[in-house]
PDB file of C-alpha atoms in Angstrom:
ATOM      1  CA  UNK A   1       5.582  -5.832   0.771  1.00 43.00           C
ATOM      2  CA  UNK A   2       2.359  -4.594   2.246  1.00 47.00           C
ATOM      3  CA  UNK A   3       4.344  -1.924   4.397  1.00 53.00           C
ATOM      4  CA  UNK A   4       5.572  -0.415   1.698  1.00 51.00           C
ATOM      5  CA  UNK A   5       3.640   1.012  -0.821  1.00 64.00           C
ATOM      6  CA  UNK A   6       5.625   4.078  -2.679  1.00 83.00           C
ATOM      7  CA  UNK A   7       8.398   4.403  -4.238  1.00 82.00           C
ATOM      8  CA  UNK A   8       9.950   6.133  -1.660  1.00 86.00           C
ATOM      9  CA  UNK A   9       9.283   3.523   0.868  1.00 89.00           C
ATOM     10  CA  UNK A  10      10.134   0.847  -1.517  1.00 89.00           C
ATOM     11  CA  UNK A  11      13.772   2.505  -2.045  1.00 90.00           C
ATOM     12  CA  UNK A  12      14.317   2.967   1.908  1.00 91.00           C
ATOM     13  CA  UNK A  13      13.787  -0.615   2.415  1.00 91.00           C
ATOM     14  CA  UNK A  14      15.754  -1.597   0.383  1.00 94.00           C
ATOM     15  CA  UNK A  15      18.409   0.485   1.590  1.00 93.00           C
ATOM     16  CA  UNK A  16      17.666  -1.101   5.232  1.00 94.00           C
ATOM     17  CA  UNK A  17      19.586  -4.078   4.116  1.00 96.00           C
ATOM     18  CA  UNK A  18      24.013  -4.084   4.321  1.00 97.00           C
ATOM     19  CA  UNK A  19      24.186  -6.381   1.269  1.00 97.00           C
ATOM     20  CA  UNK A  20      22.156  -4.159  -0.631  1.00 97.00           C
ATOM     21  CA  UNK A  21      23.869  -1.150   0.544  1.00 97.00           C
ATOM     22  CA  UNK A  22      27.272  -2.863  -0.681  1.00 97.00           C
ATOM     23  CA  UNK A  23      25.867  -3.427  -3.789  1.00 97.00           C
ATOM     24  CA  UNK A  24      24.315  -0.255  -4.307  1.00 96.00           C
ATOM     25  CA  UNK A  25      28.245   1.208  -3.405  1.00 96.00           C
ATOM     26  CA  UNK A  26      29.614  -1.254  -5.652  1.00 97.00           C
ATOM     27  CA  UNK A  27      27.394   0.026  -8.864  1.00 97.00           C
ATOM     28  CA  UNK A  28      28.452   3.345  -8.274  1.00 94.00           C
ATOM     29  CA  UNK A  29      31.689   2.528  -9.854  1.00 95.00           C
ATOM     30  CA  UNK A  30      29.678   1.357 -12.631  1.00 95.00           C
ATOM     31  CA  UNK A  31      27.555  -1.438 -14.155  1.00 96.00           C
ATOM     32  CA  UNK A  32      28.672  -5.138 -13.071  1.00 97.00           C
ATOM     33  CA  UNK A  33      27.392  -8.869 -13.461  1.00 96.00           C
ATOM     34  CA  UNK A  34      25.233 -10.468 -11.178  1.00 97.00           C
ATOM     35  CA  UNK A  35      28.458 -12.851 -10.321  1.00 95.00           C
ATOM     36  CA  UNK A  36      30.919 -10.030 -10.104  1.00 96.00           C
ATOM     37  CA  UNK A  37      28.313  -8.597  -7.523  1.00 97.00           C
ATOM     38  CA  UNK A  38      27.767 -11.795  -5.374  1.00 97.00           C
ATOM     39  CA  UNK A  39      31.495 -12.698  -5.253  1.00 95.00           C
ATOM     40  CA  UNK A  40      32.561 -10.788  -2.056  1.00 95.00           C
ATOM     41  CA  UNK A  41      29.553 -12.054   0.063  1.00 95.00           C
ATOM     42  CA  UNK A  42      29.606 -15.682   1.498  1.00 93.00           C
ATOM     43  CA  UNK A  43      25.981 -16.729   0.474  1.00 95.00           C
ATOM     44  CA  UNK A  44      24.860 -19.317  -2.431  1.00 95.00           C
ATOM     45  CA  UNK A  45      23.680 -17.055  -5.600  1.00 94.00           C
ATOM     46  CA  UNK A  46      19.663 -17.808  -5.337  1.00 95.00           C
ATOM     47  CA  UNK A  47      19.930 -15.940  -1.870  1.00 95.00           C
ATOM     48  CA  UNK A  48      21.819 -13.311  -3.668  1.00 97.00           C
ATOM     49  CA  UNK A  49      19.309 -13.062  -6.312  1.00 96.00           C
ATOM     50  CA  UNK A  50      17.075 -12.148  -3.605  1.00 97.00           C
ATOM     51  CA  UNK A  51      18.762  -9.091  -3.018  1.00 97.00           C
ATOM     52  CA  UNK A  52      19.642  -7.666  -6.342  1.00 97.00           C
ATOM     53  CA  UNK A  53      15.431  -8.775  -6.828  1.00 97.00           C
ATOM     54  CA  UNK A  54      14.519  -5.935  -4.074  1.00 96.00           C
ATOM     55  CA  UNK A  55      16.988  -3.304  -5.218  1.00 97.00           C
ATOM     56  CA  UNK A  56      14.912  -3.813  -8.880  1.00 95.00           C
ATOM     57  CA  UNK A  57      11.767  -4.077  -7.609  1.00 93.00           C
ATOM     58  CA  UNK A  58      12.218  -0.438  -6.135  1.00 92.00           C
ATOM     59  CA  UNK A  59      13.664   0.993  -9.175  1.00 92.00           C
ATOM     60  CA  UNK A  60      17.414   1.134  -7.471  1.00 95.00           C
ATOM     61  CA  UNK A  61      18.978  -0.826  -9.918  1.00 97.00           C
ATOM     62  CA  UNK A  62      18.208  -2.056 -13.263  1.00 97.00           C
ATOM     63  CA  UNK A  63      19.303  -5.539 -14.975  1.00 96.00           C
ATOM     64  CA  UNK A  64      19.269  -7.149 -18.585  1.00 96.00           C
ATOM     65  CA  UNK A  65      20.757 -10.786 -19.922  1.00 96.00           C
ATOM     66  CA  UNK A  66      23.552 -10.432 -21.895  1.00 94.00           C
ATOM     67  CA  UNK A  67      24.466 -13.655 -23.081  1.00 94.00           C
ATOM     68  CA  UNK A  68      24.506 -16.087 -20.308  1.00 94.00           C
ATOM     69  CA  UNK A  69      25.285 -13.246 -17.873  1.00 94.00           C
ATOM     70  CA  UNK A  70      22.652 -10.942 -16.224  1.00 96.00           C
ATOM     71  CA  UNK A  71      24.394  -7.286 -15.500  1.00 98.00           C
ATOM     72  CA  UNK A  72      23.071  -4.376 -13.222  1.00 98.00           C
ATOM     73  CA  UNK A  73      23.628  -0.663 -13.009  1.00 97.00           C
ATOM     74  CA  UNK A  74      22.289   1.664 -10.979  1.00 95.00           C
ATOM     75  CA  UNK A  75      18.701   3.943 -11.589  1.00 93.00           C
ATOM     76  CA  UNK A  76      19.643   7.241 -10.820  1.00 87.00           C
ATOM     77  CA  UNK A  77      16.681   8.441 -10.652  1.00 86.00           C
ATOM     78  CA  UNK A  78      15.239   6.719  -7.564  1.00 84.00           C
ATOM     79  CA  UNK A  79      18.176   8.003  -5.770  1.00 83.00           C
ATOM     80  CA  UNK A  80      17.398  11.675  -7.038  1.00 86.00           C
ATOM     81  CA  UNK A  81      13.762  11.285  -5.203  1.00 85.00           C
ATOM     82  CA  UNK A  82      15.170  10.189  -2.098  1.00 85.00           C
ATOM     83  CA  UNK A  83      17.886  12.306  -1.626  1.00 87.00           C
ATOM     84  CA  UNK A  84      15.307  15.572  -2.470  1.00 89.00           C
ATOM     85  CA  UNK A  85      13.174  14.347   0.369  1.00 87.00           C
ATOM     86  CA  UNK A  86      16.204  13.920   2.639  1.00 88.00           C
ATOM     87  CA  UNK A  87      17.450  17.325   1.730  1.00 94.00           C
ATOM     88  CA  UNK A  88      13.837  19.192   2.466  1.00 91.00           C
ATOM     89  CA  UNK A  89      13.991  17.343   5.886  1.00 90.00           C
ATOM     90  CA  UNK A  90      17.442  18.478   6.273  1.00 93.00           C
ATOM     91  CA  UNK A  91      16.318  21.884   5.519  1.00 93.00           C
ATOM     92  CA  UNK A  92      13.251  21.510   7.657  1.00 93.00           C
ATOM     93  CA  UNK A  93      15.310  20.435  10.789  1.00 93.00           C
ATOM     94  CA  UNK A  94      18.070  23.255  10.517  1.00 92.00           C
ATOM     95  CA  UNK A  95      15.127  25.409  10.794  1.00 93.00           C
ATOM     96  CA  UNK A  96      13.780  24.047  13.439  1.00 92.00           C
ATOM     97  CA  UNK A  97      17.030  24.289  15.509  1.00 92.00           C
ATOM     98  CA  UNK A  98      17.314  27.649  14.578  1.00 88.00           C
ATOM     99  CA  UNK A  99      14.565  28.689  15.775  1.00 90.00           C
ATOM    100  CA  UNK A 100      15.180  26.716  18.913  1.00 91.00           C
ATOM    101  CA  UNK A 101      18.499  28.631  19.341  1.00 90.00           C
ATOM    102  CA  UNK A 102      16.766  31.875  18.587  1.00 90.00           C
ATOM    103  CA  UNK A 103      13.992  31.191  21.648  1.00 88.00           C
ATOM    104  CA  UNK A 104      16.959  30.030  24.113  1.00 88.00           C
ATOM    105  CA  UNK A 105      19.078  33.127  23.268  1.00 85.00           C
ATOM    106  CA  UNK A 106      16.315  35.400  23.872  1.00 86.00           C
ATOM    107  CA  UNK A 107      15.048  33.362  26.721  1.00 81.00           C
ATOM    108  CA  UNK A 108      19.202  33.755  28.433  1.00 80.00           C
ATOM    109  CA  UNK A 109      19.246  37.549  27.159  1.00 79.00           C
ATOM    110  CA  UNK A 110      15.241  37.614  29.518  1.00 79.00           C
ATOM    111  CA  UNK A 111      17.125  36.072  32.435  1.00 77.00           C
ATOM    112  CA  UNK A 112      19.999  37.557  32.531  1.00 73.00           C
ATOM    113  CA  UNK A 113      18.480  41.004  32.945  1.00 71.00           C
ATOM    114  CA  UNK A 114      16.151  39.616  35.744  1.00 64.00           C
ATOM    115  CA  UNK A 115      19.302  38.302  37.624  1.00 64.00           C
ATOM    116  CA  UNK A 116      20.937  41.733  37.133  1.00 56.00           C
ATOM    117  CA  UNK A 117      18.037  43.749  38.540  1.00 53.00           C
ATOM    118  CA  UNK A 118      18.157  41.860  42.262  1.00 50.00           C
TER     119      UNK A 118
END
């Protein structure tokens, strides 16, 4: 992925995709098998694979073999660093509009005392 080269990046891409995002969900409710995972989606397992690949590759999710069966849970961690960064741009747009609604407040107080003065 040569358009994607932090972490950050990495985990937003990932997120891009709706299978991943479903599987992301799913993990919340706790760790599952790679064929638990792929049974609600109507695609052959190496495609699959593909997805749960991306999701580790980013540090979303982790896996290990158990047996014959490969399980993933979720990497909380990753999800910690993005949702800091979308809370300081949160932050950083509320600002923004406040101080937007400041300047047209005082800009509508400015008028209306023009418009009184005629």
């Amino acid at each position: 992925m040569p358009y994607h080269s932090n972490p950050l990046d990495l985990a937003f891409h990932a997120l891009s995709d709706p299978t991943r995002r479903a599987v992301v969900s799913r993990l919340a409710s706790g760790e599952a098998s790679v064929s638990d995972l792929a049974a609600p989606f109507n695609m052959a397992l190496p495609s699959f694979t593909q997805h749960l690949k991306v999701l580790e590759e980013c540090g979303l999710i982790a896996s290990e073999k158990r047996g014959r069966s490969r399980w993933c849970q979720l990497v909380p961690e990753r999800f910690n660093e993005a949702a800091v960064w979308m809370e300081a741009e949160r932050r950083r747009w509320a600002e923004r509009l406040d101080r937007l609604e400041l300047h047209l407040d005082h800009k509508e107080e400015e008028d209306g005392r023009y418009e009184k003065s005629d």
